[in-house]
Coordinates of C-alpha atoms in Angstrom, one line a residue:
M254 CA 143.4 -103.7 -101.9
T255 CA 142.6 -106.8 -99.9
S256 CA 141.3 -109.7 -101.9
L257 CA 138.1 -111.3 -100.8
K258 CA 138.0 -114.7 -99.2
T259 CA 136.6 -117.5 -101.3
A260 CA 133.3 -119.1 -100.0
N261 CA 133.9 -122.8 -100.6
V262 CA 131.2 -124.4 -98.4
G263 CA 130.5 -127.8 -97.1
I264 CA 127.2 -128.8 -95.6
V265 CA 127.1 -131.0 -92.5
G266 CA 123.7 -132.6 -92.2
G267 CA 121.6 -133.7 -95.2
G268 CA 118.1 -133.2 -93.7
I269 CA 115.4 -130.6 -94.7
R270 CA 117.5 -127.6 -93.7
G271 CA 120.8 -129.0 -95.0
G272 CA 119.1 -129.6 -98.4
L273 CA 117.6 -126.1 -98.4
F274 CA 120.9 -124.5 -97.6
A275 CA 122.8 -126.6 -100.2
R276 CA 120.5 -125.2 -102.9
A277 CA 120.8 -121.6 -101.6
I278 CA 124.6 -121.8 -101.7
Q279 CA 124.6 -123.4 -105.1
E280 CA 122.4 -120.7 -106.5
N281 CA 124.6 -117.9 -105.1
P282 CA 127.1 -116.8 -107.7
L283 CA 129.6 -115.8 -104.9
G284 CA 129.5 -119.2 -103.2
Q285 CA 130.6 -122.6 -104.2
L286 CA 129.0 -125.8 -102.8
I287 CA 131.8 -128.3 -102.4
A288 CA 130.5 -131.3 -100.5
V289 CA 127.9 -132.6 -98.1
C290 CA 128.3 -135.1 -95.2
D291 CA 125.7 -137.1 -93.2
P292 CA 126.0 -140.5 -91.5
S293 CA 122.7 -141.5 -93.1
P294 CA 123.3 -142.9 -96.6
H295 CA 119.8 -141.9 -97.7
A296 CA 120.1 -138.3 -96.5
R297 CA 123.7 -138.0 -97.8
D298 CA 123.1 -139.4 -101.2
T299 CA 119.8 -137.5 -101.7
V300 CA 121.4 -134.1 -101.2
A301 CA 124.7 -135.0 -102.9
S302 CA 123.1 -136.4 -106.1
K303 CA 120.6 -133.6 -106.3
H304 CA 123.3 -131.0 -106.3
G305 CA 126.0 -132.9 -108.1
V306 CA 128.6 -132.8 -105.2
P307 CA 130.4 -135.6 -103.4
G308 CA 128.9 -137.0 -100.1
Y309 CA 130.8 -138.3 -97.1
P310 CA 129.7 -140.2 -94.0
S311 CA 131.7 -138.1 -91.6
V312 CA 133.0 -134.5 -91.2
E313 CA 136.6 -135.8 -91.0
E314 CA 136.4 -137.5 -94.4
M315 CA 135.0 -134.4 -96.0
L316 CA 137.7 -132.2 -94.5
I317 CA 140.5 -134.6 -95.6
A318 CA 139.1 -134.8 -99.2
H319 CA 138.5 -131.1 -99.6
P320 CA 141.3 -128.9 -98.2
E321 CA 139.9 -126.1 -100.4
L322 CA 136.9 -125.7 -98.0
T323 CA 136.8 -122.3 -96.3
A324 CA 133.4 -122.5 -94.6
A325 CA 130.8 -125.0 -93.4
V326 CA 127.1 -125.0 -92.5
I327 CA 126.2 -127.1 -89.5
A328 CA 122.7 -128.3 -90.1
T329 CA 122.7 -131.4 -87.8
P330 CA 120.0 -131.9 -85.1
D331 CA 120.1 -129.4 -82.2
F332 CA 121.9 -131.7 -79.8
A333 CA 124.5 -132.8 -82.4
H334 CA 126.3 -129.5 -83.2
K335 CA 129.3 -129.8 -81.0
E336 CA 131.5 -132.4 -82.6
A337 CA 130.9 -131.3 -86.2
A338 CA 131.4 -127.6 -85.3
I339 CA 134.6 -128.2 -83.4
A340 CA 136.1 -130.4 -86.3
C341 CA 135.3 -127.7 -88.8
A342 CA 136.5 -124.8 -86.6
A343 CA 139.7 -126.6 -85.9
A344 CA 140.3 -126.7 -89.6
G345 CA 139.8 -123.0 -89.8
L346 CA 136.5 -123.0 -91.5
D347 CA 134.0 -120.1 -90.9
L348 CA 130.8 -121.5 -89.6
M349 CA 127.0 -120.9 -89.9
I350 CA 125.5 -123.0 -87.1
E351 CA 121.8 -123.6 -87.0
K352 CA 120.1 -122.3 -83.8
P353 CA 120.7 -123.1 -81.0
L354 CA 124.5 -122.8 -81.0
A355 CA 124.4 -125.9 -78.8
T356 CA 122.2 -127.5 -76.2
S357 CA 124.5 -126.9 -73.2
T358 CA 126.6 -124.0 -72.1
A359 CA 129.6 -126.3 -71.9
D360 CA 129.2 -127.4 -75.5
A361 CA 128.7 -123.8 -76.7
E362 CA 131.8 -122.7 -75.0
A363 CA 133.8 -125.6 -76.4
I364 CA 132.7 -124.6 -79.9
I365 CA 133.7 -121.0 -79.4
E366 CA 137.1 -122.0 -77.9
A367 CA 137.8 -124.3 -80.9
A368 CA 136.9 -121.4 -83.3
A369 CA 139.2 -119.1 -81.5
E370 CA 142.1 -121.6 -81.6
G371 CA 141.4 -122.4 -85.3
G372 CA 141.0 -118.8 -86.5
A373 CA 137.4 -119.5 -87.5
R374 CA 134.4 -117.2 -87.2
I375 CA 130.9 -118.2 -86.2
M376 CA 127.5 -116.9 -87.4
V377 CA 124.5 -118.4 -85.6
G378 CA 121.4 -119.1 -87.7
F379 CA 118.8 -116.9 -86.0
E380 CA 117.0 -116.5 -89.2
N381 CA 114.2 -114.3 -88.0
R382 CA 116.6 -111.4 -88.0
W383 CA 116.1 -111.5 -91.8
N384 CA 112.3 -111.4 -91.5
P385 CA 111.3 -107.9 -92.8
R386 CA 108.5 -107.7 -90.2
F387 CA 111.0 -107.8 -87.3
S388 CA 113.5 -105.6 -89.1
A389 CA 110.8 -103.0 -89.5
V390 CA 109.8 -103.1 -85.8
R391 CA 113.4 -102.9 -84.8
E392 CA 113.9 -99.7 -86.8
L393 CA 110.7 -98.2 -85.2
L394 CA 111.9 -99.1 -81.7
K395 CA 115.2 -97.4 -82.4
S396 CA 113.3 -94.2 -83.3
Q397 CA 113.1 -91.4 -80.7
D398 CA 109.3 -91.6 -80.3
S399 CA 108.6 -95.3 -79.8
G400 CA 109.4 -95.3 -76.1
S401 CA 111.5 -97.8 -74.1
V402 CA 110.7 -101.5 -74.2
L403 CA 108.9 -102.7 -71.1
N404 CA 107.6 -106.2 -72.0
Q405 CA 107.8 -108.6 -74.9
I406 CA 105.2 -111.4 -75.1
I407 CA 106.2 -114.1 -77.6
S408 CA 104.1 -117.2 -78.5
L409 CA 105.8 -119.6 -80.9
N410 CA 104.2 -123.1 -81.2
D411 CA 104.2 -126.1 -83.5
T412 CA 101.5 -128.6 -84.3
I413 CA 102.0 -132.1 -82.9
F414 CA 103.1 -133.1 -86.4
V415 CA 106.6 -131.7 -85.7
P416 CA 107.6 -133.8 -82.6
T417 CA 105.7 -137.0 -83.7
K418 CA 106.4 -137.1 -87.5
M419 CA 108.8 -134.5 -88.7
L420 CA 111.5 -134.9 -86.1
S421 CA 112.8 -138.4 -85.3
W422 CA 114.8 -136.9 -82.4
A423 CA 112.1 -134.9 -80.6
A424 CA 112.6 -136.8 -77.4
K425 CA 116.2 -135.4 -77.3
S426 CA 114.8 -131.9 -77.6
S427 CA 111.9 -129.8 -76.3
P428 CA 109.7 -126.9 -77.3
A429 CA 112.2 -124.7 -75.5
W430 CA 115.3 -126.0 -77.4
F431 CA 113.5 -126.1 -80.7
L432 CA 111.5 -122.9 -80.7
M433 CA 112.6 -120.5 -77.9
P434 CA 116.0 -119.7 -79.3
H435 CA 114.2 -117.9 -82.1
S436 CA 112.1 -116.0 -79.6
L437 CA 114.8 -115.1 -77.1
D438 CA 117.2 -113.9 -79.8
L439 CA 114.5 -111.6 -81.2
A440 CA 113.8 -110.3 -77.7
M441 CA 117.5 -109.4 -77.3
W442 CA 117.8 -108.1 -80.9
L443 CA 114.7 -105.9 -80.7
S444 CA 115.4 -104.5 -77.2
G445 CA 119.2 -104.5 -77.0
A446 CA 118.9 -106.1 -73.6
R447 CA 120.0 -109.5 -72.3
P448 CA 118.4 -111.9 -69.9
V449 CA 119.6 -112.1 -66.3
S450 CA 117.1 -114.5 -64.7
V451 CA 114.2 -116.9 -65.7
H452 CA 111.3 -118.7 -64.1
A453 CA 109.7 -121.5 -66.2
V454 CA 106.7 -123.8 -65.9
G455 CA 105.5 -126.5 -68.2
V456 CA 103.4 -129.6 -68.8
K457 CA 104.4 -133.2 -69.7
R458 CA 101.4 -135.2 -70.6
V459 CA 100.4 -135.6 -74.3
L460 CA 103.8 -136.4 -75.9
P461 CA 105.0 -138.8 -73.2
A462 CA 101.8 -140.8 -73.7
L463 CA 102.8 -141.1 -77.4
D464 CA 106.3 -142.3 -76.4
V465 CA 108.0 -139.0 -77.1
D466 CA 109.5 -138.2 -73.7
T467 CA 109.6 -134.4 -73.7
W468 CA 107.6 -131.4 -72.7
D469 CA 104.2 -130.6 -74.3
C470 CA 104.4 -126.9 -73.6
I471 CA 106.7 -124.5 -71.7
S472 CA 106.2 -120.9 -70.5
A473 CA 109.3 -118.9 -69.4
T474 CA 109.5 -115.4 -68.0
F475 CA 112.8 -113.7 -68.4
V476 CA 113.9 -110.6 -66.6
M477 CA 116.3 -108.5 -68.8
D478 CA 119.2 -106.4 -67.7
D479 CA 117.4 -103.2 -68.5
G480 CA 114.5 -104.1 -66.1
S481 CA 112.1 -105.2 -68.9
T482 CA 110.6 -108.6 -69.2
A483 CA 110.2 -111.1 -71.9
V484 CA 107.5 -113.8 -71.6
L485 CA 108.0 -116.8 -73.9
H486 CA 105.6 -119.6 -74.6
S487 CA 106.2 -122.6 -76.8
S488 CA 104.0 -125.7 -77.4
W489 CA 104.5 -128.8 -79.4
I490 CA 100.9 -130.1 -79.3
L491 CA 98.8 -127.8 -81.4
P492 CA 96.3 -129.9 -83.4
Q493 CA 97.2 -130.7 -87.0
T494 CA 94.0 -129.0 -88.1
A495 CA 95.7 -125.7 -87.3
P496 CA 95.9 -123.3 -90.3
A497 CA 99.7 -123.7 -90.4
V498 CA 102.3 -126.1 -89.0
Y499 CA 103.4 -123.3 -86.7
D500 CA 101.8 -120.4 -84.9
F501 CA 103.9 -117.3 -84.2
R502 CA 102.6 -114.2 -82.5
Y503 CA 104.8 -111.4 -81.1
E504 CA 103.9 -108.4 -79.0
V505 CA 106.1 -105.6 -77.9
Q506 CA 105.0 -103.1 -75.2
T507 CA 106.9 -99.9 -74.7
S508 CA 106.5 -97.0 -72.4
T509 CA 104.4 -95.3 -75.1
D510 CA 103.6 -97.7 -77.9
A511 CA 102.7 -101.3 -78.7
F512 CA 103.5 -103.5 -81.7
H513 CA 101.7 -106.7 -82.6
I514 CA 103.3 -109.0 -85.2
D515 CA 101.5 -112.0 -86.7
V516 CA 104.1 -114.1 -88.5
S517 CA 102.3 -117.4 -89.2
N518 CA 99.4 -115.7 -91.1
Q519 CA 101.3 -114.4 -94.0
G520 CA 98.4 -112.5 -95.5
I521 CA 96.7 -115.4 -97.4
T522 CA 93.8 -117.5 -96.0
H523 CA 92.8 -120.5 -98.1
Y524 CA 89.3 -121.8 -97.7
S525 CA 89.0 -125.3 -99.2
Q526 CA 86.2 -127.8 -98.9
D527 CA 87.5 -129.5 -95.8
R528 CA 89.7 -126.9 -93.9
V529 CA 91.0 -123.4 -93.6
S530 CA 94.8 -122.9 -94.0
W531 CA 97.4 -120.2 -94.2
P532 CA 99.7 -121.0 -97.2
Q533 CA 103.3 -120.4 -96.2
W534 CA 105.7 -118.6 -98.5
G535 CA 108.7 -118.1 -96.3
V536 CA 110.6 -119.7 -99.2
T537 CA 109.6 -118.9 -102.7
E538 CA 110.7 -120.0 -106.1
R539 CA 110.8 -117.8 -109.2
A540 CA 112.5 -118.5 -112.6
G541 CA 114.1 -121.6 -111.1
R542 CA 115.7 -119.8 -108.1
I543 CA 114.6 -119.7 -104.5
G544 CA 114.3 -116.7 -102.2
G545 CA 113.0 -115.9 -98.7
V546 CA 114.1 -115.4 -95.2
P547 CA 116.4 -118.5 -94.7
I548 CA 117.8 -117.9 -98.2
D549 CA 118.6 -114.3 -97.3
M550 CA 120.4 -115.6 -94.2
V551 CA 122.5 -118.0 -96.3
N552 CA 123.4 -115.3 -98.8
E553 CA 124.6 -113.1 -96.0
F554 CA 126.7 -115.9 -94.6
I555 CA 128.4 -116.1 -98.0
D556 CA 129.1 -112.4 -97.7
F557 CA 130.3 -112.9 -94.1
V558 CA 132.7 -115.6 -95.2
R559 CA 134.1 -113.4 -98.0
G560 CA 134.6 -110.5 -95.6
T561 CA 132.0 -108.0 -96.9
V562 CA 129.5 -108.3 -94.0
T563 CA 130.1 -108.5 -90.3
T564 CA 126.7 -107.6 -88.7
V565 CA 125.5 -111.2 -88.2
P566 CA 124.3 -113.1 -85.1
T567 CA 127.5 -113.7 -83.2
A568 CA 128.8 -116.7 -81.2
T569 CA 128.5 -114.7 -78.0
Q570 CA 124.9 -114.0 -78.6
G571 CA 124.4 -117.7 -79.4
L572 CA 126.1 -118.6 -76.1
I573 CA 123.8 -116.3 -74.2
V574 CA 120.7 -117.9 -75.7
T575 CA 122.0 -121.4 -75.1
H576 CA 122.8 -120.6 -71.5
A577 CA 119.4 -119.1 -71.0
I578 CA 117.4 -122.0 -72.5
E579 CA 119.5 -124.4 -70.4
A580 CA 118.4 -122.4 -67.4
V581 CA 114.8 -122.7 -68.5
H582 CA 115.1 -126.5 -68.2
R583 CA 116.8 -126.1 -64.8
S584 CA 113.9 -123.9 -63.6
L585 CA 111.4 -126.5 -65.0
E586 CA 113.0 -129.2 -62.9
N587 CA 113.5 -127.3 -59.6
G588 CA 110.4 -125.0 -59.8
A589 CA 112.5 -121.9 -58.9
S590 CA 113.9 -118.9 -60.7
V591 CA 117.4 -119.3 -62.1
S592 CA 120.0 -116.6 -62.3
L593 CA 121.9 -116.2 -65.6
T594 CA 124.9 -114.2 -64.2
T595 CA 127.3 -117.0 -63.4
R596 CA 129.9 -117.3 -66.1
E597 CA 132.6 -114.8 -66.9
S598 CA 132.3 -115.4 -70.6
L599 CA 128.6 -114.6 -70.5
L600 CA 129.2 -111.3 -68.6
A601 CA 131.4 -109.9 -71.4
P602 CA 129.9 -107.2 -73.5
A603 CA 127.7 -108.7 -76.3
P604 CA 126.6 -105.8 -78.5
V605 CA 123.5 -106.7 -80.5
S606 CA 124.4 -106.0 -84.2

């Protein structure tokens, strides 16, 4: 009988997500939180002291100090995945990398190559695959009587709080990099198709005036390899008076049926004296333990590391998404459609698990 691999995990990135993942790992009886690293002393010390583990200013120092590590979670900003992921992969650590895998095709391919050379495996953090709403629709779409997917219309937006107050690095990102990887991965996962071309348009007006030099809103139309389309829209300038910090609406049209999924309104509307809001319970706490969609994702990563689960978002699927969102930005700049069938590695079969 083959023994299971030990899930000794290090966290790279001590921000909001890194702290959440650290707690999830520590509360999983099959995982062991070993250490955290972040160049920011405040972020590093906050997570390390809260969870009683050592903190390090660099990935290299963490790897040297802890040869017992078998896995790492890369929770750095979108544009800062490459170096941390390559260092951990070269050490043979299995990886959970926050979406997107990287913010360039070249970086994504470099991460995948390092993992292959180091014997590491990669899971990409497309957490909406663990949302029961989308899982239910996927099962219905796989049934014999739901028709074939013709079009998917996905609107995923944030209030202006996110790029102006929550993220210090918004100018190095965009609504497409921050939000569309969720949407495109779901479009691929639900339909089983992959994108072959994209045409995008957008507006830069509000955020640049606030010294955040990035796009306010972007709309991208993808043609998929089964002839269907996926229309993605993402904005970063919803007013802060919106009922929730994000707005997420998803529509699937098939040859016979239609599905509407409202994710941001989670079934509770709160009417207070000065506003109406949608309380969010994507992460819940009960009896001192947390649960919810991102926690389920982390728990499955622990199972993935130990070798008991393999149906997770793959590095190839992450590469396809990165290549596609990179093409969105090329289309924005040149005003023309962009083909996504240029790299041999992207043409290899990428079964959607």
